[in-house]
Amino acid sequence: MSGELPALLAVTFRAVMDHVHTRLAAEGFGDVRPAHGFVFQYLSFHPEATAVELGEHLGVTKQAAVQLVDELARRGYVERRPHPTDRRSRVVALTARGWACVERVTALWRETERRWAELIGEDRLGALREDLTALAADAAGGRPVPLRPLW
Amino acid sequence: MSGELPALLAVTFRAVMDHVHTRLAAEGFGDVRPAHGFVFQYLSFHPEATAVELGEHLGVTKQAAVQLVDELARRGYVERRPHPTDRRSRVVALTARGWACVERVTALWRETERRWAELIGEDRLGALREDLTALAADAAGGRPVPLRPLW
DNA sequence: TAAACTTAGTCAAGTTGGTTGACTACTCGT
DNA sequence: ACGAGTAGTCAACCAACTTGACTAAGTTTA
């Protein structure tokens, strides 16, 4: 059958993330919503981001971004500190708990990949990764793909 | 690098669907929200579904399902008809416009796959489809994966 | 170096897409 | 033929956003 690949991508991703969320919940990280994942993702690569930056990356208003940050701060995943030079601004950083959660997600993803390697073999998995990288790059057409709300 | 495959699935799917939505909008189907896609998907395989059935499949309450249907009916994509035997119930069916929209999506997906075949070759694409099918089945662990809100 | 402009964040109100709960009308099994 | 269950509706509520107006701090420019 042809034309079903996009759906297959979605279904696979969905199944993985359902599993990850179940595991996270069992390990005490049950209070993270899908949208939070994108905050974590961004903060782990931009450790001193501001709320406005975060909003731009997530494609939401600054007000919504601040609300997300407040919620995560209340739950102990992030911390707001005064900006070193700009007194209007405050930087958002992951706390130890925030980092721990990020670590768990990446560990679970690696675990998933190991499982997949067993299923289809290292070679096929390598080809899969390589091909998907090419397809994603082509589909994105040079634009950055924001990795936004999906899970 | 290892552990990035789940993200790669998401990014690829996201890029494809962004493209599809852009094209749909340009062809006069600009008034469909992501959630509608799942309604279409379900109705195209269950042509005489009820609102309650739809709600169960989408994982939302029947009230939310009815609201979705009303919205799509207002825009001419679906139609509500009396149920042939059960006078409490009404069946929801795609209109000509609804079917046209579904056709366009599947055509755009096929087009995407043809493009991908050019990029990585028929063989690799076949392997990709085969492997992803296996991984999805394994990740789902026997459970049906509902193909719910993602786009 | 002061006036004009821009930017980070806040406050408040409105919108949207859902929820739960209570209800009516109908169906079905015994 | 009646009691339990089901399809759909109405109404009230809630969460996650939005838009718009604002303050305070920073930046540019003449």
Coordinates of C-alpha atoms (C1' of nucleotides) in Angstrom, one line a residue:
Chain A
M1 CA 0.0 0.0 0.0
S2 CA 1.2 3.5 -0.7
G3 CA 0.4 6.8 0.8
E4 CA 0.2 5.6 4.4
L5 CA 3.7 6.5 5.5
P6 CA 2.9 9.8 7.1
A7 CA 0.2 8.1 9.2
L8 CA 2.7 5.4 10.1
L9 CA 5.2 8.1 11.4
A10 CA 2.4 9.6 13.6
V11 CA 1.3 6.3 15.0
T12 CA 4.8 5.2 15.8
F13 CA 5.7 8.4 17.6
R14 CA 2.4 8.4 19.4
A15 CA 2.9 4.9 20.7
V16 CA 6.4 5.7 21.9
M17 CA 5.3 8.9 23.7
D18 CA 2.3 7.1 25.3
H19 CA 4.8 4.6 26.7
V20 CA 7.2 7.3 27.8
H21 CA 4.5 9.2 29.7
T22 CA 3.4 6.1 31.4
R23 CA 6.9 5.4 32.6
L24 CA 7.5 9.0 33.7
A25 CA 4.3 9.0 35.7
A26 CA 5.4 5.8 37.4
E27 CA 8.7 7.5 38.4
G28 CA 7.2 10.5 40.0
F29 CA 7.0 12.8 37.0
G30 CA 3.3 12.4 36.5
D31 CA 2.6 16.1 36.6
V32 CA 4.2 17.0 33.2
R33 CA 1.8 17.8 30.3
P34 CA 2.8 17.3 26.7
A35 CA 3.5 21.0 26.1
H36 CA 6.0 20.9 29.0
G37 CA 8.2 18.6 27.0
F38 CA 8.9 21.4 24.5
V39 CA 9.9 23.7 27.2
F40 CA 12.3 21.2 28.6
Q41 CA 13.6 20.4 25.1
Y42 CA 14.3 24.1 24.5
L43 CA 15.7 24.9 28.0
S44 CA 18.1 22.0 27.9
F45 CA 19.7 23.5 24.8
H46 CA 19.3 27.2 25.8
P47 CA 20.0 27.1 29.5
E48 CA 19.5 30.8 30.1
A49 CA 16.4 31.6 28.0
T50 CA 13.9 34.3 28.7
A51 CA 10.1 33.8 28.7
V52 CA 9.8 35.8 25.5
E53 CA 12.4 33.6 23.7
L54 CA 10.6 30.5 24.8
G55 CA 7.3 31.9 23.6
E56 CA 8.7 32.6 20.2
H57 CA 10.2 29.1 20.0
L58 CA 6.9 27.5 21.0
G59 CA 4.8 29.6 18.7
V60 CA 2.7 31.0 21.5
T61 CA 2.3 34.5 23.0
K62 CA 4.7 35.6 25.8
Q63 CA 1.8 35.6 28.2
A64 CA 1.2 31.9 27.5
A65 CA 4.9 31.2 27.8
V66 CA 5.1 32.9 31.2
Q67 CA 2.1 30.9 32.4
L68 CA 3.8 27.7 31.3
V69 CA 7.0 28.7 33.1
D70 CA 5.0 29.7 36.3
E71 CA 3.3 26.3 36.3
L72 CA 6.6 24.4 35.9
A73 CA 8.2 26.6 38.6
R74 CA 5.4 25.8 41.0
R75 CA 6.1 22.1 40.4
G76 CA 9.8 22.5 40.9
Y77 CA 11.0 21.8 37.4
V78 CA 12.3 25.3 36.5
E79 CA 13.5 28.4 38.3
R80 CA 13.3 32.1 37.4
R81 CA 16.4 34.2 38.3
P82 CA 17.1 37.8 37.7
H83 CA 18.8 38.5 34.4
P84 CA 22.5 39.3 35.0
T85 CA 22.5 42.5 32.9
D86 CA 18.9 43.4 31.9
R87 CA 16.8 44.4 34.9
R88 CA 13.5 44.1 32.9
S89 CA 14.2 40.4 32.2
R90 CA 14.4 37.2 34.1
V91 CA 16.1 34.0 32.9
V92 CA 14.4 30.6 33.2
A93 CA 16.6 27.6 34.0
L94 CA 16.0 23.9 34.7
T95 CA 16.3 22.8 38.3
A96 CA 17.9 19.5 39.4
R97 CA 14.4 18.0 39.2
G98 CA 13.9 19.5 35.7
W99 CA 17.2 18.0 34.5
A100 CA 16.3 14.7 36.1
C101 CA 13.1 14.6 34.1
V102 CA 14.9 15.4 30.9
E103 CA 17.5 12.7 31.6
R104 CA 14.7 10.2 32.0
V105 CA 13.1 11.0 28.7
T106 CA 16.3 10.7 26.8
A107 CA 17.1 7.5 28.6
L108 CA 13.7 6.1 27.7
W109 CA 14.2 7.1 24.1
R110 CA 17.6 5.4 24.0
E111 CA 16.0 2.3 25.5
T112 CA 13.3 2.4 22.8
E113 CA 16.0 2.5 20.2
R114 CA 17.9 -0.4 21.7
R115 CA 14.6 -2.4 21.6
W116 CA 14.2 -1.4 18.0
A117 CA 17.7 -2.5 17.1
E118 CA 16.8 -6.0 18.5
L119 CA 13.7 -6.1 16.4
I120 CA 15.0 -5.1 13.0
G121 CA 18.8 -5.2 13.4
E122 CA 21.4 -2.5 13.8
D123 CA 21.9 -2.2 10.0
R124 CA 18.2 -1.5 9.2
L125 CA 17.9 0.8 12.2
G126 CA 21.0 2.8 11.0
A127 CA 19.4 3.0 7.5
L128 CA 16.1 4.1 9.0
R129 CA 17.8 6.9 11.0
E130 CA 19.8 8.0 8.0
D131 CA 16.8 8.0 5.6
L132 CA 14.4 9.7 8.0
T133 CA 17.0 12.4 8.6
A134 CA 17.1 13.0 4.8
L135 CA 13.3 13.0 4.5
A136 CA 12.8 15.3 7.4
A137 CA 15.4 17.8 6.0
D138 CA 13.7 17.6 2.6
A139 CA 10.2 18.0 3.9
A140 CA 11.3 20.9 6.0
G141 CA 12.8 22.5 2.9
G142 CA 15.5 24.4 4.7
R143 CA 13.2 25.9 7.2
P144 CA 13.8 24.9 10.8
V145 CA 11.0 22.6 12.1
P146 CA 10.1 23.8 15.6
L147 CA 9.4 20.5 17.2
R148 CA 6.2 21.9 18.8
P149 CA 3.1 20.5 20.3
L150 CA 2.6 17.0 19.2
W151 CA 2.8 14.9 22.3
Chain B
M1 CA 24.0 9.8 17.7
S2 CA 21.5 7.6 19.5
G3 CA 18.2 8.3 21.2
E4 CA 16.9 10.9 18.7
L5 CA 14.8 8.7 16.6
P6 CA 11.5 9.5 18.3
A7 CA 12.1 13.2 17.8
L8 CA 13.0 12.5 14.2
L9 CA 9.6 10.8 13.6
A10 CA 7.8 13.8 15.1
V11 CA 9.8 16.3 13.1
T12 CA 9.2 14.5 9.8
F13 CA 5.5 14.1 10.4
R14 CA 5.2 17.7 11.5
A15 CA 7.0 18.9 8.3
V16 CA 4.7 16.8 6.1
M17 CA 1.5 18.0 7.8
D18 CA 2.6 21.6 7.7
H19 CA 3.0 21.2 4.0
V20 CA -0.3 19.4 3.6
H21 CA -2.2 22.1 5.5
T22 CA -0.6 24.8 3.4
R23 CA -1.6 23.1 0.2
L24 CA -5.1 22.4 1.5
A25 CA -5.6 26.0 2.4
A26 CA -4.5 27.1 -1.1
E27 CA -7.1 24.7 -2.6
G28 CA -10.0 26.1 -0.6
F29 CA -9.9 23.8 2.4
G30 CA -8.4 26.4 4.7
D31 CA -11.1 26.0 7.3
V32 CA -10.1 22.5 8.6
R33 CA -8.4 22.3 12.0
P34 CA -6.0 19.4 12.9
A35 CA -8.7 17.7 15.0
H36 CA -11.0 17.5 11.9
G37 CA -8.5 15.3 10.2
F38 CA -9.3 12.5 12.7
V39 CA -13.0 12.9 12.1
F40 CA -12.4 12.6 8.3
Q41 CA -10.1 9.6 8.8
Y42 CA -12.7 7.8 10.9
L43 CA -15.7 8.7 8.8
S44 CA -14.0 7.6 5.6
F45 CA -13.7 4.1 7.0
H46 CA -17.0 4.1 9.0
P47 CA -19.3 5.9 6.6
E48 CA -22.4 5.7 8.8
A49 CA -21.0 6.5 12.2
T50 CA -22.8 8.2 15.1
A51 CA -21.6 11.1 17.2
V52 CA -21.1 8.8 20.2
E53 CA -19.0 6.3 18.2
L54 CA -16.9 9.2 16.9
G55 CA -16.3 10.5 20.4
E56 CA -15.2 7.1 21.6
H57 CA -12.7 6.8 18.8
L58 CA -11.4 10.3 19.3
G59 CA -11.1 9.9 23.0
V60 CA -13.4 12.8 23.8
T61 CA -16.9 13.1 25.3
K62 CA -19.9 12.8 23.1
Q63 CA -20.6 16.5 23.7
A64 CA -17.3 17.5 22.3
A65 CA -17.8 15.1 19.4
V66 CA -21.2 16.6 18.5
Q67 CA -19.6 20.1 18.6
L68 CA -16.9 19.0 16.1
V69 CA -19.6 17.5 13.9
D70 CA -21.7 20.6 14.1
E71 CA -18.8 22.7 13.1
L72 CA -17.9 20.5 10.1
A73 CA -21.6 20.4 9.1
R74 CA -21.7 24.2 9.2
R75 CA -18.7 24.3 6.8
G76 CA -20.3 21.7 4.5
Y77 CA -17.9 18.8 5.1
V78 CA -20.4 16.4 6.8
E79 CA -24.1 15.9 7.0
R80 CA -26.3 14.5 9.7
R81 CA -29.1 12.3 8.6
P82 CA -31.7 10.4 10.7
H83 CA -30.6 6.9 11.6
P84 CA -32.5 4.3 9.5
T85 CA -33.7 2.2 12.4
D86 CA -32.9 4.0 15.6
R87 CA -34.9 7.1 16.1
R88 CA -32.8 8.4 18.9
S89 CA -29.7 8.5 16.8
R90 CA -28.4 10.4 13.8
V91 CA -25.7 9.2 11.4
V92 CA -22.9 11.4 10.3
A93 CA -21.6 11.1 6.8
L94 CA -19.1 12.9 4.6
T95 CA -20.6 15.2 1.9
A96 CA -19.1 15.5 -1.5
R97 CA -17.0 18.4 -0.2
G98 CA -15.9 16.2 2.7
W99 CA -14.8 13.4 0.4
A100 CA -13.0 15.8 -1.8
C101 CA -11.0 17.0 1.1
V102 CA -10.1 13.5 2.2
E103 CA -9.1 12.7 -1.4
R104 CA -6.7 15.7 -1.5
V105 CA -5.0 14.6 1.7
T106 CA -4.4 11.1 0.6
A107 CA -3.2 12.4 -2.8
L108 CA -0.8 14.7 -1.1
W109 CA 0.5 11.9 1.1
R110 CA 1.0 9.7 -2.0
E111 CA 2.8 12.7 -3.7
T112 CA 5.1 12.9 -0.6
E113 CA 5.9 9.3 -0.8
R114 CA 6.8 9.6 -4.5
R115 CA 9.1 12.4 -3.7
W116 CA 10.7 10.3 -0.9
A117 CA 11.2 7.4 -3.3
E118 CA 13.1 9.8 -5.6
L119 CA 15.3 10.9 -2.6
I120 CA 16.3 7.6 -1.1
G121 CA 15.2 5.0 -3.7
E122 CA 12.3 2.6 -3.9
D123 CA 14.2 -0.1 -2.0
R124 CA 15.1 2.0 1.0
L125 CA 11.6 3.4 1.1
G126 CA 10.1 -0.1 1.1
A127 CA 12.4 -1.1 3.9
L128 CA 11.4 2.0 5.8
R129 CA 7.8 1.3 5.4
E130 CA 8.3 -2.3 6.5
D131 CA 10.4 -1.5 9.5
L132 CA 8.2 1.3 10.7
T133 CA 5.2 -1.0 10.5
A134 CA 7.1 -3.5 12.7
L135 CA 8.2 -0.8 15.2
A136 CA 4.7 0.7 15.4
A137 CA 3.2 -2.7 16.0
D138 CA 5.7 -3.4 18.7
A139 CA 5.5 0.0 20.4
A140 CA 1.8 -0.3 20.4
G141 CA 2.1 -3.7 22.1
G142 CA -1.0 -5.2 20.6
R143 CA -3.2 -2.3 21.7
P144 CA -4.8 -0.4 18.9
V145 CA -3.2 3.1 18.5
P146 CA -6.0 5.5 18.0
L147 CA -4.3 7.9 15.6
R148 CA -5.7 10.8 17.5
P149 CA -4.8 14.5 17.8
L150 CA -1.4 15.1 16.4
W151 CA -1.9 17.3 13.4
Chain C
dT1 C1' 22.1 63.6 27.1
dA2 C1' 17.4 63.9 26.5
dA3 C1' 13.6 62.6 23.7
dA4 C1' 11.8 58.8 20.9
dC5 C1' 11.4 54.3 20.3
dT6 C1' 11.7 49.4 21.5
dT7 C1' 11.5 45.5 24.5
dA8 C1' 10.5 42.2 28.9
dG9 C1' 7.1 41.3 31.5
dT10 C1' 2.4 42.1 33.9
dC11 C1' -2.7 42.7 34.4
dA12 C1' -7.2 42.0 32.9
dA13 C1' -10.7 40.4 29.9
dG14 C1' -12.4 37.5 26.2
dT15 C1' -12.4 33.1 23.3
dT16 C1' -12.0 28.3 22.4
dG17 C1' -12.3 23.6 22.9
dG18 C1' -13.0 20.9 25.8
dT19 C1' -15.2 19.0 30.6
dT20 C1' -19.0 17.1 34.1
dG21 C1' -23.8 16.6 35.3
dA22 C1' -28.6 16.5 34.7
dC23 C1' -32.1 15.6 31.5
dT24 C1' -35.4 13.8 27.5
dA25 C1' -36.6 10.5 24.1
dC26 C1' -36.1 6.3 22.5
dT27 C1' -34.6 1.1 22.4
dC28 C1' -34.1 -3.5 24.0
dG29 C1' -34.1 -7.7 26.9
dT30 C1' -36.7 -10.2 29.8
Chain D
dA1 C1' -45.0 -3.9 29.3
dC2 C1' -41.6 -2.3 32.1
dG3 C1' -37.0 -1.4 33.8
dA4 C1' -32.3 -0.8 32.4
dG5 C1' -29.4 1.1 29.1
dT6 C1' -28.2 4.4 25.2
dA7 C1' -28.2 8.7 21.8
dG8 C1' -28.3 13.1 22.0
dT9 C1' -29.2 17.9 24.2
dC10 C1' -28.8 21.7 27.5
dA11 C1' -26.3 24.3 30.8
dA12 C1' -22.7 25.4 33.7
dC13 C1' -17.9 25.2 34.3
dC14 C1' -12.8 24.9 33.4
dA15 C1' -8.1 25.1 31.2
dA16 C1' -5.1 26.9 27.9
dC17 C1' -4.8 29.9 25.3
dT18 C1' -5.7 34.8 22.9
dT19 C1' -5.8 40.2 22.4
dG20 C1' -5.0 44.7 24.2
dA21 C1' -3.5 48.1 27.4
dC22 C1' 0.0 49.1 30.5
dT23 C1' 4.8 49.8 33.4
dA24 C1' 9.5 49.8 33.7
dA25 C1' 13.8 49.2 31.7
dG26 C1' 16.8 49.4 27.9
dT27 C1' 18.5 51.4 23.2
dT28 C1' 18.9 54.7 19.5
dT29 C1' 19.5 59.1 17.6
dA30 C1' 19.9 63.8 17.0

